[in-house]
Amino acid sequence: MREAGKPVSAGDVTKALGADRKEVDKAFAELKTDGAIVSPMRCKWEPAK
């Protein structure tokens, strides 16, 4: 996310990592719960400041 320099979607991360979408969604859910990522707009995420 930091390398992209802009908010990214789960699909963007899936493509960049070549990972399974379900795993990315699970990781996003955990990061959101921990407060490590925030959503500045619908379906886009960025690191919390």
Coordinates of C-alpha atoms in Angstrom, one line a residue:
M1 CA 0.0 0.0 0.0
R2 CA 2.8 2.4 0.9
E3 CA 4.6 1.7 -2.4
A4 CA 1.4 2.4 -4.4
G5 CA 1.3 5.9 -2.9
K6 CA -2.4 6.0 -3.1
P7 CA -5.4 4.1 -1.6
V8 CA -5.7 0.6 -3.1
S9 CA -8.4 -2.0 -3.4
A10 CA -8.2 -5.6 -2.4
G11 CA -8.2 -6.5 -6.1
D12 CA -5.1 -4.3 -6.6
V13 CA -3.3 -6.1 -3.8
T14 CA -4.3 -9.5 -5.1
K15 CA -2.9 -8.7 -8.5
A16 CA 0.3 -7.2 -7.1
L17 CA 1.0 -10.1 -4.8
G18 CA -0.4 -12.9 -7.0
A19 CA -2.3 -14.0 -3.9
D20 CA -5.7 -15.6 -3.3
R21 CA -8.5 -13.0 -3.0
K22 CA -10.0 -14.7 0.0
E23 CA -6.6 -14.5 1.8
V24 CA -6.3 -10.8 1.0
D25 CA -9.8 -10.1 2.2
K26 CA -9.1 -12.0 5.5
A27 CA -5.9 -10.0 6.0
F28 CA -7.7 -6.7 5.3
A29 CA -10.3 -7.6 7.9
E30 CA -7.6 -8.3 10.5
L31 CA -5.7 -5.1 9.6
K32 CA -9.0 -3.1 9.8
T33 CA -9.8 -4.5 13.2
D34 CA -6.3 -3.7 14.5
G35 CA -6.6 -0.2 13.1
A36 CA -3.6 -0.6 10.8
I37 CA -5.5 0.4 7.7
V38 CA -8.3 2.9 7.0
S39 CA -10.7 3.5 4.2
P40 CA -10.6 7.1 2.8
M41 CA -13.2 6.1 0.2
R42 CA -15.4 3.2 -0.5
C43 CA -13.5 -0.1 -1.4
K44 CA -10.1 1.6 -1.2
W45 CA -7.6 1.2 1.7
E46 CA -4.5 2.9 2.9
P47 CA -2.2 2.6 6.0
A48 CA -3.4 4.4 9.1
K49 CA -1.3 7.4 9.9

